[in-house]
CSV table of C-alpha atoms and ligand atoms in Angstrom, one decimal:
chain,number,residue,atom,x,y,z
A,28,UNK,CA,-19.0,-35.3,-87.9
A,29,UNK,CA,-21.1,-36.6,-85.0
A,30,UNK,CA,-19.1,-36.6,-81.8
A,31,UNK,CA,-18.5,-40.1,-80.7
A,32,UNK,CA,-17.7,-41.1,-77.1
A,33,UNK,CA,-16.5,-44.6,-76.1
A,34,UNK,CA,-17.5,-44.5,-72.5
A,35,UNK,CA,-20.1,-41.7,-71.8
A,36,UNK,CA,-20.4,-42.9,-68.1
A,37,UNK,CA,-16.8,-42.2,-67.5
A,38,UNK,CA,-15.9,-39.5,-69.9
A,39,UNK,CA,-18.8,-37.2,-69.2
A,40,UNK,CA,-19.3,-37.6,-65.5
A,41,UNK,CA,-20.2,-34.5,-63.5
A,42,UNK,CA,-17.3,-33.0,-61.7
A,43,UNK,CA,-18.7,-33.9,-58.2
A,44,UNK,CA,-19.3,-37.4,-59.2
A,45,UNK,CA,-15.8,-37.6,-60.7
A,46,UNK,CA,-14.1,-36.1,-57.7
A,47,UNK,CA,-15.9,-38.5,-55.4
A,48,UNK,CA,-14.8,-41.4,-57.5
A,49,UNK,CA,-11.2,-40.1,-57.6
A,50,UNK,CA,-11.2,-39.8,-53.8
A,51,UNK,CA,-12.4,-43.3,-53.3
A,52,UNK,CA,-9.8,-44.6,-55.7
A,53,UNK,CA,-7.1,-42.6,-54.1
A,54,UNK,CA,-7.9,-44.0,-50.7
A,55,UNK,CA,-7.8,-47.5,-52.0
A,56,UNK,CA,-4.5,-46.8,-53.8
A,57,UNK,CA,-2.8,-45.4,-50.8
A,58,UNK,CA,-3.9,-48.4,-48.8
A,59,UNK,CA,-2.5,-50.7,-51.5
A,60,UNK,CA,0.9,-49.0,-51.7
A,61,UNK,CA,1.3,-48.6,-47.9
A,62,UNK,CA,0.8,-52.3,-47.4
A,63,UNK,CA,2.6,-53.6,-50.4
A,64,UNK,CA,5.4,-51.1,-51.5
A,65,UNK,CA,8.0,-50.7,-48.8
A,66,UNK,CA,9.3,-47.5,-50.6
A,67,UNK,CA,5.9,-45.8,-50.2
A,68,UNK,CA,5.4,-47.1,-46.6
A,69,UNK,CA,8.8,-45.7,-45.6
A,70,UNK,CA,8.0,-42.3,-47.3
A,71,UNK,CA,4.6,-42.1,-45.6
A,72,UNK,CA,6.0,-43.0,-42.2
A,73,UNK,CA,8.6,-40.3,-42.6
A,74,UNK,CA,5.7,-37.9,-43.1
A,75,UNK,CA,3.7,-39.3,-40.3
A,76,UNK,CA,0.9,-40.3,-42.7
A,77,UNK,CA,-1.5,-43.3,-42.5
A,78,UNK,CA,-3.7,-44.5,-45.3
A,79,UNK,CA,-6.7,-43.3,-43.4
A,80,UNK,CA,-5.4,-39.7,-43.6
A,81,UNK,CA,-6.2,-39.8,-47.3
A,82,UNK,CA,-10.0,-39.6,-47.6
A,83,UNK,CA,-10.9,-37.3,-50.4
A,84,UNK,CA,-9.0,-36.3,-53.6
A,85,UNK,CA,-8.1,-33.0,-52.0
A,86,UNK,CA,-5.9,-34.9,-49.5
A,87,UNK,CA,-3.6,-35.9,-52.4
A,88,UNK,CA,-1.4,-32.8,-51.6
A,89,UNK,CA,-0.3,-34.5,-48.4
A,90,UNK,CA,1.3,-37.4,-50.3
A,91,UNK,CA,4.9,-37.6,-51.4
A,92,UNK,CA,6.1,-37.0,-54.9
A,93,UNK,CA,7.7,-39.8,-56.9
A,94,UNK,CA,10.5,-39.1,-59.4
A,95,UNK,CA,12.3,-40.9,-62.1
A,96,UNK,CA,15.3,-41.2,-59.7
A,97,UNK,CA,13.0,-43.1,-57.3
A,98,UNK,CA,12.3,-45.6,-60.1
A,99,UNK,CA,15.9,-46.0,-60.9
A,100,UNK,CA,16.9,-46.4,-57.3
A,101,UNK,CA,14.3,-49.2,-56.9
A,102,UNK,CA,15.5,-50.9,-60.1
A,103,UNK,CA,14.4,-53.3,-61.4
A,104,UNK,CA,11.0,-54.1,-59.6
A,105,UNK,CA,11.2,-52.4,-56.2
A,106,UNK,CA,8.1,-50.3,-56.8
A,107,UNK,CA,5.7,-53.1,-57.6
A,108,UNK,CA,2.7,-53.3,-55.4
A,109,UNK,CA,1.9,-56.8,-56.3
A,110,UNK,CA,3.9,-60.1,-56.4
A,111,UNK,CA,5.8,-60.7,-59.6
A,112,UNK,CA,3.5,-63.6,-60.3
A,113,UNK,CA,0.6,-61.2,-60.9
A,114,UNK,CA,2.7,-59.2,-63.5
A,115,UNK,CA,1.7,-60.3,-67.0
A,116,UNK,CA,3.8,-57.7,-69.0
A,117,UNK,CA,6.9,-55.6,-68.6
A,118,UNK,CA,7.9,-52.5,-70.6
A,119,UNK,CA,11.0,-50.5,-70.2
A,120,UNK,CA,12.0,-47.0,-71.2
A,121,UNK,CA,15.5,-46.7,-72.6
A,122,UNK,CA,17.0,-44.0,-70.5
A,123,UNK,CA,20.2,-42.6,-71.7
A,124,UNK,CA,22.0,-42.8,-68.3
A,125,UNK,CA,21.9,-45.2,-65.5
A,126,UNK,CA,19.3,-48.0,-65.0
A,127,UNK,CA,16.5,-48.3,-67.4
A,128,UNK,CA,13.0,-47.8,-66.0
A,129,UNK,CA,11.0,-51.0,-65.7
A,130,UNK,CA,7.2,-50.9,-65.5
A,131,UNK,CA,5.2,-54.0,-64.7
A,132,UNK,CA,1.5,-54.4,-65.6
A,133,UNK,CA,-1.1,-56.7,-64.1
A,134,UNK,CA,-3.9,-58.1,-66.3
A,135,UNK,CA,-6.2,-55.5,-64.9
A,136,UNK,CA,-3.7,-52.7,-65.8
A,137,UNK,CA,-3.7,-53.9,-69.4
A,138,UNK,CA,-7.5,-53.8,-69.5
A,139,UNK,CA,-7.5,-50.2,-68.3
A,140,UNK,CA,-4.8,-49.4,-70.9
A,141,UNK,CA,-6.8,-50.7,-73.8
A,142,UNK,CA,-9.9,-49.0,-72.5
A,143,UNK,CA,-8.2,-45.6,-72.5
A,144,UNK,CA,-6.8,-46.2,-76.0
A,145,UNK,CA,-10.2,-47.1,-77.3
A,146,UNK,CA,-11.5,-43.9,-75.8
A,147,UNK,CA,-8.8,-41.9,-77.7
A,148,UNK,CA,-9.4,-43.7,-81.0
A,149,UNK,CA,-13.2,-43.0,-80.7
A,150,UNK,CA,-12.5,-39.4,-80.0
A,151,UNK,CA,-10.6,-39.2,-83.2
A,152,UNK,CA,-13.4,-40.8,-85.2
A,153,UNK,CA,-12.1,-44.3,-85.6
A,154,UNK,CA,-14.8,-47.0,-85.5
A,155,UNK,CA,-15.2,-50.7,-86.1
A,156,UNK,CA,-14.6,-51.6,-89.7
A,157,UNK,CA,-11.7,-49.1,-89.9
A,158,UNK,CA,-8.1,-50.3,-90.3
A,159,UNK,CA,-5.5,-48.6,-88.2
A,160,UNK,CA,-1.8,-48.9,-88.8
A,161,UNK,CA,0.4,-48.8,-85.7
A,162,UNK,CA,3.7,-47.3,-86.7
A,163,UNK,CA,5.1,-46.9,-83.1
A,164,UNK,CA,7.9,-49.3,-82.3
A,165,UNK,CA,6.8,-52.7,-80.9
A,166,UNK,CA,8.8,-54.0,-78.1
A,167,UNK,CA,9.9,-52.6,-74.8
A,168,UNK,CA,8.6,-49.1,-75.9
A,169,UNK,CA,5.0,-48.7,-74.9
A,170,UNK,CA,3.8,-47.1,-78.1
A,171,UNK,CA,3.4,-50.2,-80.3
A,172,UNK,CA,1.8,-52.7,-78.0
A,173,UNK,CA,-0.1,-50.1,-76.1
A,174,UNK,CA,-1.8,-48.7,-79.2
A,175,UNK,CA,-2.2,-52.2,-80.7
A,176,UNK,CA,-4.4,-53.7,-78.0
A,177,UNK,CA,-6.5,-50.5,-77.9
A,178,UNK,CA,-7.3,-50.8,-81.6
A,179,UNK,CA,-8.4,-54.4,-81.2
A,180,UNK,CA,-10.4,-53.6,-78.1
A,181,UNK,CA,-12.3,-51.0,-80.1
A,182,UNK,CA,-13.1,-53.7,-82.6
A,183,UNK,CA,-11.2,-52.0,-85.5
A,184,UNK,CA,-8.5,-53.8,-87.4
A,185,UNK,CA,-5.0,-53.3,-86.4
A,186,UNK,CA,-2.1,-53.4,-88.8
A,187,UNK,CA,1.0,-53.8,-86.7
A,188,UNK,CA,3.5,-52.2,-89.0
A,189,UNK,CA,5.9,-51.0,-86.3
A,190,UNK,CA,8.9,-49.0,-87.5
A,191,UNK,CA,11.2,-49.8,-90.4
A,192,UNK,CA,10.4,-50.7,-93.9
A,193,UNK,CA,8.5,-47.6,-94.9
A,194,UNK,CA,8.1,-48.8,-98.5
A,195,UNK,CA,6.1,-51.8,-97.4
A,196,UNK,CA,4.2,-49.7,-95.0
A,197,UNK,CA,3.1,-47.3,-97.8
A,198,UNK,CA,2.1,-50.2,-100.0
A,199,UNK,CA,-0.1,-51.7,-97.3
A,200,UNK,CA,-1.6,-48.4,-96.5
A,201,UNK,CA,-2.6,-48.1,-100.1
A,202,UNK,CA,-3.6,-51.6,-100.9
A,203,UNK,CA,-5.7,-52.1,-97.7
A,204,UNK,CA,-7.3,-48.6,-97.8
A,205,UNK,CA,-6.0,-48.0,-94.2
A,206,UNK,CA,-7.9,-45.1,-92.5
A,207,UNK,CA,-5.9,-44.4,-89.4
A,208,UNK,CA,-2.3,-44.2,-88.5
A,209,UNK,CA,-0.6,-44.0,-85.1
A,210,UNK,CA,3.0,-43.0,-85.1
A,211,UNK,CA,5.3,-40.2,-84.0
A,212,UNK,CA,4.8,-36.8,-85.8
A,213,UNK,CA,8.3,-37.1,-87.1
A,214,UNK,CA,7.5,-40.4,-88.7
A,215,UNK,CA,4.4,-39.0,-90.2
A,216,UNK,CA,6.5,-36.5,-92.0
A,217,UNK,CA,9.0,-39.1,-93.0
A,218,UNK,CA,6.2,-41.1,-94.5
A,219,UNK,CA,4.9,-38.1,-96.4
A,220,UNK,CA,8.3,-37.6,-97.9
A,221,UNK,CA,8.7,-41.2,-98.8
A,222,UNK,CA,5.3,-41.1,-100.5
A,223,UNK,CA,6.3,-38.1,-102.5
A,224,UNK,CA,9.6,-39.8,-103.5
A,225,UNK,CA,7.6,-42.8,-104.9
A,226,UNK,CA,5.6,-40.3,-107.0
A,227,UNK,CA,2.5,-40.8,-104.9
A,228,UNK,CA,0.4,-38.3,-103.0
A,229,UNK,CA,-2.2,-38.3,-100.2
A,230,UNK,CA,-4.8,-38.9,-102.9
A,231,UNK,CA,-3.5,-42.4,-103.5
A,232,UNK,CA,-4.2,-43.3,-99.9
A,233,UNK,CA,-7.4,-43.4,-97.9
A,234,UNK,CA,-5.8,-42.2,-94.7
A,235,UNK,CA,-8.0,-39.8,-92.8
A,236,UNK,CA,-7.0,-39.9,-89.1
A,237,UNK,CA,-3.6,-39.7,-87.4
A,238,UNK,CA,-2.8,-40.3,-83.7
A,239,UNK,CA,0.5,-38.7,-83.0
A,240,UNK,CA,2.5,-38.4,-79.9
A,241,UNK,CA,5.6,-39.7,-77.9
A,242,UNK,CA,7.3,-36.4,-78.6
A,243,UNK,CA,6.4,-32.7,-78.5
A,244,UNK,CA,4.9,-31.2,-81.7
A,245,UNK,CA,3.5,-27.8,-82.5
A,246,UNK,CA,0.4,-26.5,-84.2
A,247,UNK,CA,2.4,-25.6,-87.2
A,248,UNK,CA,3.6,-29.2,-87.4
A,249,UNK,CA,0.0,-30.3,-87.2
A,250,UNK,CA,-0.9,-28.2,-90.2
A,251,UNK,CA,2.0,-29.5,-92.2
A,252,UNK,CA,1.2,-33.2,-91.5
A,253,UNK,CA,-2.5,-32.6,-92.1
A,254,UNK,CA,-1.8,-31.0,-95.5
A,255,UNK,CA,0.7,-33.5,-96.6
A,256,UNK,CA,-1.1,-36.6,-95.6
A,257,UNK,CA,-4.6,-35.3,-96.2
A,258,UNK,CA,-5.7,-36.3,-92.7
A,259,UNK,CA,-6.9,-34.9,-89.4
A,260,UNK,CA,-4.0,-35.1,-86.9
A,261,UNK,CA,-4.7,-35.6,-83.2
A,262,UNK,CA,-2.5,-35.6,-80.2
A,263,UNK,CA,-2.1,-38.7,-78.0
A,264,UNK,CA,0.0,-38.4,-74.8
A,265,UNK,CA,1.4,-40.7,-72.3
A,266,UNK,CA,4.4,-42.0,-70.6
A,267,UNK,CA,5.6,-45.5,-69.7
A,268,UNK,CA,5.9,-44.9,-66.0
A,269,UNK,CA,2.2,-44.0,-65.8
A,270,UNK,CA,1.0,-46.5,-68.4
A,271,UNK,CA,2.0,-45.6,-72.0
A,272,UNK,CA,0.0,-43.8,-74.7
A,273,UNK,CA,-3.6,-43.0,-73.8
A,274,UNK,CA,-3.2,-41.0,-70.6
A,275,UNK,CA,-4.6,-38.1,-72.5
A,276,UNK,CA,-6.0,-37.5,-76.0
A,277,UNK,CA,-7.5,-34.8,-78.1
A,278,UNK,CA,-11.1,-34.9,-79.4
A,279,UNK,CA,-12.5,-33.5,-82.6
A,280,UNK,CA,-12.5,-30.0,-81.1
A,281,UNK,CA,-8.7,-30.0,-81.1
A,282,UNK,CA,-8.7,-27.7,-78.1
A,283,UNK,CA,-6.5,-29.4,-75.6
A,284,UNK,CA,-6.0,-33.1,-74.6
A,285,UNK,CA,-8.5,-34.7,-72.3
A,286,UNK,CA,-6.9,-36.6,-69.4
A,287,UNK,CA,-8.5,-40.0,-68.6
A,288,UNK,CA,-9.0,-38.5,-65.2
A,289,UNK,CA,-10.9,-41.5,-63.6
A,290,UNK,CA,-7.6,-43.3,-64.0
A,291,UNK,CA,-4.9,-40.7,-63.9
A,292,UNK,CA,-5.2,-37.7,-61.5
A,293,UNK,CA,-3.4,-34.6,-62.7
A,294,UNK,CA,-1.8,-31.7,-60.8
A,295,UNK,CA,0.4,-28.9,-61.9
A,296,UNK,CA,3.4,-27.8,-59.8
A,297,UNK,CA,6.1,-25.3,-60.0
A,298,UNK,CA,9.0,-27.2,-61.6
A,299,UNK,CA,11.6,-25.8,-59.1
A,300,UNK,CA,9.8,-25.4,-55.8
A,301,UNK,CA,7.3,-28.2,-56.1
A,302,UNK,CA,4.5,-25.9,-55.0
A,303,UNK,CA,1.0,-26.9,-56.3
A,304,UNK,CA,-0.1,-24.2,-58.8
A,305,UNK,CA,-3.7,-23.1,-59.3
A,306,UNK,CA,-5.6,-24.2,-62.3
A,307,UNK,CA,-4.7,-22.3,-65.5
A,308,UNK,CA,-1.0,-21.7,-64.5
A,309,UNK,CA,1.7,-23.3,-66.5
A,310,UNK,CA,4.0,-25.8,-64.8
A,311,UNK,CA,5.1,-29.4,-64.5
A,312,UNK,CA,2.4,-32.0,-64.9
A,313,UNK,CA,2.2,-34.5,-62.0
A,314,UNK,CA,0.2,-37.7,-62.4
A,315,UNK,CA,-1.2,-40.2,-59.9
A,316,UNK,CA,-2.3,-43.6,-61.2
A,317,UNK,CA,-5.7,-44.1,-59.5
A,318,UNK,CA,-6.4,-47.6,-60.6
A,319,UNK,CA,-3.2,-49.4,-61.5
A,320,UNK,CA,-2.3,-52.4,-59.4
A,321,UNK,CA,1.0,-53.5,-60.9
A,322,UNK,CA,3.2,-50.5,-60.4
A,323,UNK,CA,1.0,-47.7,-59.1
A,324,UNK,CA,2.7,-44.3,-58.6
A,325,UNK,CA,1.8,-41.5,-56.3
A,326,UNK,CA,2.2,-38.0,-57.7
A,327,UNK,CA,4.8,-38.8,-60.4
A,328,UNK,CA,6.7,-35.8,-61.6
A,329,UNK,CA,6.5,-36.1,-65.4
A,330,UNK,CA,8.8,-33.1,-66.1
A,331,UNK,CA,6.3,-32.2,-68.9
A,332,UNK,CA,5.4,-28.5,-69.0
A,333,UNK,CA,1.8,-27.6,-69.6
A,334,UNK,CA,-1.4,-25.9,-68.3
A,335,UNK,CA,-4.6,-27.5,-67.2
A,336,UNK,CA,-8.0,-26.2,-68.4
A,337,UNK,CA,-11.3,-27.0,-66.8
A,338,UNK,CA,-14.8,-26.7,-68.3
A,339,UNK,CA,-17.0,-29.0,-70.4
A,340,UNK,CA,-15.6,-29.3,-73.9
A,341,UNK,CA,-17.9,-28.9,-76.9
A,342,UNK,CA,-17.6,-32.6,-77.5
A,343,UNK,CA,-19.4,-33.3,-74.2
A,344,UNK,CA,-16.4,-34.7,-72.2
A,345,UNK,CA,-16.0,-33.2,-68.8
A,346,UNK,CA,-12.5,-34.3,-68.1
A,347,UNK,CA,-9.8,-31.7,-67.5
A,348,UNK,CA,-7.7,-30.9,-70.6
A,349,UNK,CA,-4.1,-29.7,-71.0
A,350,UNK,CA,-2.8,-27.4,-73.6
A,351,UNK,CA,-0.1,-28.5,-75.9
A,352,UNK,CA,3.0,-29.7,-74.1
A,353,UNK,CA,5.6,-27.0,-74.6
A,354,UNK,CA,8.5,-29.4,-73.8
A,355,UNK,CA,10.0,-31.2,-70.9
A,356,UNK,CA,11.7,-29.2,-68.1
A,357,UNK,CA,14.8,-31.2,-68.9
A,358,UNK,CA,14.6,-30.5,-72.7
A,359,UNK,CA,14.7,-26.8,-71.9
A,360,UNK,CA,18.0,-25.3,-72.9
A,361,UNK,CA,19.5,-22.5,-71.0
A,362,UNK,CA,21.5,-20.5,-73.4
A,363,UNK,CA,23.2,-17.4,-72.0
A,364,UNK,CA,20.8,-17.5,-69.1
A,365,UNK,CA,17.7,-17.5,-71.4
A,366,UNK,CA,15.3,-20.5,-71.5
A,367,UNK,CA,14.9,-21.9,-75.0
A,368,UNK,CA,12.6,-24.7,-76.0
A,369,UNK,CA,13.1,-26.6,-79.3
A,370,UNK,CA,9.4,-26.2,-80.0
A,371,UNK,CA,9.8,-22.4,-80.1
A,372,UNK,CA,12.3,-22.8,-82.9
A,373,UNK,CA,10.0,-25.3,-84.7
A,374,UNK,CA,7.2,-22.7,-84.7
A,375,UNK,CA,9.3,-20.1,-86.2
A,376,UNK,CA,10.7,-22.4,-88.9
A,377,UNK,CA,7.3,-23.7,-89.9
A,378,UNK,CA,5.9,-20.2,-90.3
A,379,UNK,CA,8.3,-19.6,-93.1
A,380,UNK,CA,7.3,-21.5,-96.3
A,381,UNK,CA,10.9,-21.8,-97.5
A,382,UNK,CA,11.8,-24.3,-94.9
A,383,UNK,CA,11.1,-28.0,-94.5
A,384,UNK,CA,10.0,-29.0,-91.0
A,385,UNK,CA,13.5,-30.4,-90.3
A,386,UNK,CA,15.9,-28.8,-88.0
A,387,UNK,CA,18.5,-29.3,-85.4
A,388,UNK,CA,19.7,-27.2,-82.6
A,389,UNK,CA,23.4,-27.4,-81.8
A,390,UNK,CA,24.6,-25.7,-78.6
A,391,UNK,CA,28.2,-25.2,-77.8
A,392,UNK,CA,30.4,-23.0,-75.6
A,393,UNK,CA,33.1,-21.0,-77.3
A,394,UNK,CA,35.3,-18.6,-75.3
A,395,UNK,CA,33.0,-19.1,-72.3
A,396,UNK,CA,30.1,-18.0,-74.3
A,397,UNK,CA,27.1,-20.2,-75.1
A,398,UNK,CA,26.4,-20.4,-78.9
A,399,UNK,CA,23.2,-21.6,-80.5
A,400,UNK,CA,23.3,-22.8,-84.1
A,401,UNK,CA,20.0,-23.6,-85.8
A,402,UNK,CA,20.4,-25.9,-88.8
A,403,UNK,CA,17.4,-26.0,-91.0
A,404,UNK,CA,16.6,-27.8,-94.3
A,405,UNK,CA,15.4,-25.9,-97.3
A,406,UNK,CA,12.4,-27.2,-99.2
A,407,UNK,CA,13.6,-28.6,-102.6
A,408,UNK,CA,11.9,-25.7,-104.5
A,409,UNK,CA,13.7,-23.1,-102.4
A,410,UNK,CA,17.2,-24.6,-102.7
A,411,UNK,CA,19.2,-22.5,-105.1
A,412,UNK,CA,22.6,-21.2,-106.1
A,413,UNK,CA,21.4,-17.7,-105.7
A,414,UNK,CA,23.8,-16.7,-102.9
A,415,UNK,CA,22.3,-13.3,-102.3
A,416,UNK,CA,18.8,-14.8,-102.0
A,417,UNK,CA,20.1,-17.5,-99.6
A,418,UNK,CA,21.8,-14.9,-97.4
A,419,UNK,CA,18.7,-12.7,-97.3
A,420,UNK,CA,16.7,-15.8,-96.2
A,421,UNK,CA,19.2,-16.7,-93.6
A,422,UNK,CA,19.0,-13.2,-92.2
A,423,UNK,CA,15.3,-13.2,-92.1
A,424,UNK,CA,15.2,-16.4,-90.1
A,425,UNK,CA,17.9,-15.2,-87.8
A,426,UNK,CA,15.9,-12.0,-87.1
A,427,UNK,CA,12.7,-13.9,-86.5
A,428,UNK,CA,14.5,-16.3,-84.1
A,429,UNK,CA,16.0,-13.4,-82.2
A,430,UNK,CA,12.7,-11.7,-81.7
A,431,UNK,CA,11.0,-14.9,-80.5
A,432,UNK,CA,13.9,-16.4,-78.4
A,433,UNK,CA,15.5,-13.1,-77.2
A,434,UNK,CA,18.9,-14.4,-78.0
A,435,UNK,CA,20.7,-14.5,-81.3
A,436,UNK,CA,21.4,-17.8,-83.1
A,437,UNK,CA,23.7,-18.7,-86.0
A,438,UNK,CA,21.5,-20.0,-88.8
A,439,UNK,CA,22.8,-22.7,-91.1
A,440,UNK,CA,20.7,-23.5,-94.2
A,441,UNK,CA,21.2,-27.1,-95.3
A,442,UNK,CA,20.3,-29.0,-98.4
A,443,UNK,CA,16.9,-30.8,-98.6
A,444,UNK,CA,16.9,-34.3,-97.1
A,445,UNK,CA,20.3,-33.9,-95.4
A,446,UNK,CA,19.4,-33.9,-91.7
A,447,UNK,CA,18.9,-37.3,-90.0
A,448,UNK,CA,15.4,-38.8,-90.2
A,449,UNK,CA,13.9,-40.8,-87.3
A,450,UNK,CA,11.3,-43.5,-87.2
A,451,UNK,CA,10.8,-43.2,-83.5
A,452,UNK,CA,11.3,-40.2,-81.3
A,453,UNK,CA,13.4,-37.6,-83.1
A,454,UNK,CA,16.5,-35.9,-81.7
A,455,UNK,CA,16.5,-32.2,-82.3
A,456,UNK,CA,19.2,-31.0,-80.0
A,457,UNK,CA,22.9,-31.6,-79.7
A,458,UNK,CA,24.3,-29.9,-76.6
A,459,UNK,CA,28.0,-30.1,-76.9
A,460,UNK,CA,28.4,-28.4,-73.6
A,461,UNK,CA,27.2,-31.5,-71.8
A,462,UNK,CA,29.1,-33.8,-74.1
A,463,UNK,CA,32.4,-32.0,-73.5
B,509,DLL,O1,6.3,-41.9,-75.4
B,509,DLL,C1,4.4,-43.1,-74.6
B,509,DLL,C2,3.7,-42.8,-75.9
B,509,DLL,C3,3.7,-43.6,-77.0
B,509,DLL,C4,2.9,-41.6,-76.0
B,509,DLL,C5,3.1,-43.3,-78.1
B,509,DLL,C6,2.2,-41.3,-77.1
B,509,DLL,C7,2.3,-42.1,-78.2
B,509,DLL,P1,7.9,-42.6,-73.0
B,509,DLL,O2,8.8,-43.2,-73.9
B,509,DLL,O3,8.0,-43.1,-71.5
B,509,DLL,O4,6.4,-43.0,-73.4
B,509,DLL,O5,8.0,-41.1,-73.1
B,509,DLL,C8,7.2,-40.2,-72.4
B,509,DLL,O6,7.4,-38.5,-74.0
B,509,DLL,O7,6.9,-37.6,-70.6
B,509,DLL,C9,6.7,-36.6,-72.9
B,509,DLL,O8,7.9,-35.9,-72.5
B,509,DLL,C10,6.8,-37.2,-74.2
B,509,DLL,N1,5.5,-37.3,-74.9
B,509,DLL,C11,4.7,-38.3,-75.0
B,509,DLL,N2,3.6,-38.0,-75.7
B,509,DLL,C12,3.7,-36.7,-76.0
B,509,DLL,C13,2.9,-35.8,-76.7
B,509,DLL,C14,5.8,-42.6,-74.5
B,509,DLL,N3,1.7,-36.1,-77.2
B,509,DLL,C15,7.5,-38.8,-72.6
B,509,DLL,N4,3.3,-34.5,-76.7
B,509,DLL,C16,6.6,-37.8,-72.0
B,509,DLL,C17,4.5,-34.1,-76.2
B,509,DLL,C18,4.9,-36.2,-75.4
B,509,DLL,N5,5.3,-34.9,-75.5
């Protein structure tokens, strides 16, 4: 397939040109927040910083970090850099504790957003004339409306299916010959299952391209989705605080996600010390919104753990890429002192053909000892009354988990279709230690 690029001027700039642009944008941004966001002015004054101290992109390290707690403390709209009358849209992230996080967008912010989504869709191979179903939730969540306007901006046709009513969704996919789908990877699997239940297969649809994100997913999960839906599955990354989906996207090379670096400046820091790490080291992704005017953020700590890679990609894009997100630093479980990510468990499970890509980690503390239980669904063909066979399978999985995680886990094989399904972001961990 010929590599298509939506905005060659921006996506393929030389590094010098890009860094120069980033520096100019950062200077403007700092000036904006210093004069319009009391929170940032106070922080900069504390650090004895004036906007003119920030001249090039390298000066970014002088600036303060922003955290989710800062957004909550300034609830609802304390971090806006513009009068409320300039805000044309508000999104909010649910947040399980405390204040939700509110994000306000100016008209210009929305234009940037749809531009970056159009870049992503083009990188996946979507063009005018294609129909794309948006199966992310519409509403306060940024997935639905964010992707929606990007599809329209590209000139393709958007089918705003949102979540819910999978039967109707499948019917429309089939009857309209829909080519692209944007949803969570868990919903893509759910859709594949529902298709199967209706006696249909990927061959009954014309789906070719999937844009999946909003939650971590592994290479093994990619393979599973691609096979079951007969598509090419691509990553899309983003977060509401920074914009929503479209902050980064994979290209046809599937070798890391390109950050739309002319709008979002990335750094990697040590998640505990906050020290900026050299390129190539794994750590927490920090993002600065270089062009937003509604609620711009300086050095926002995403908590997402990844590694940045430089170098022109085979597709021709020069922007920095990040490797697959391993998980969030706050999703990381510490079990008997060992760090465990749900994605490690997912990888092990999907390497074994007997298991469906459905699992749940249950962590508890018994007699002062952390216990990890991994519940996993068998594929229908592997579900049997052969007790000996089931025990042997259980043992094999337990051994494999132990070698990967370095701790032992109790394995519980469960019947096909018995773990909860999700249409949005899936829950894969129940930590009873925090619930207690
Ligand atoms: O999930 C925005 C989004 C919608 C992205 C649709 C992609 C597609 P939030 O609800 O604010 O926004 O959650 C953001 O989700 O910090 C990551 O931890 C996680 N996340 C998002 N995309 C990915 C991805 C949306 N592709 C948080 N891979 C982020 C791994 C992801 N994690």
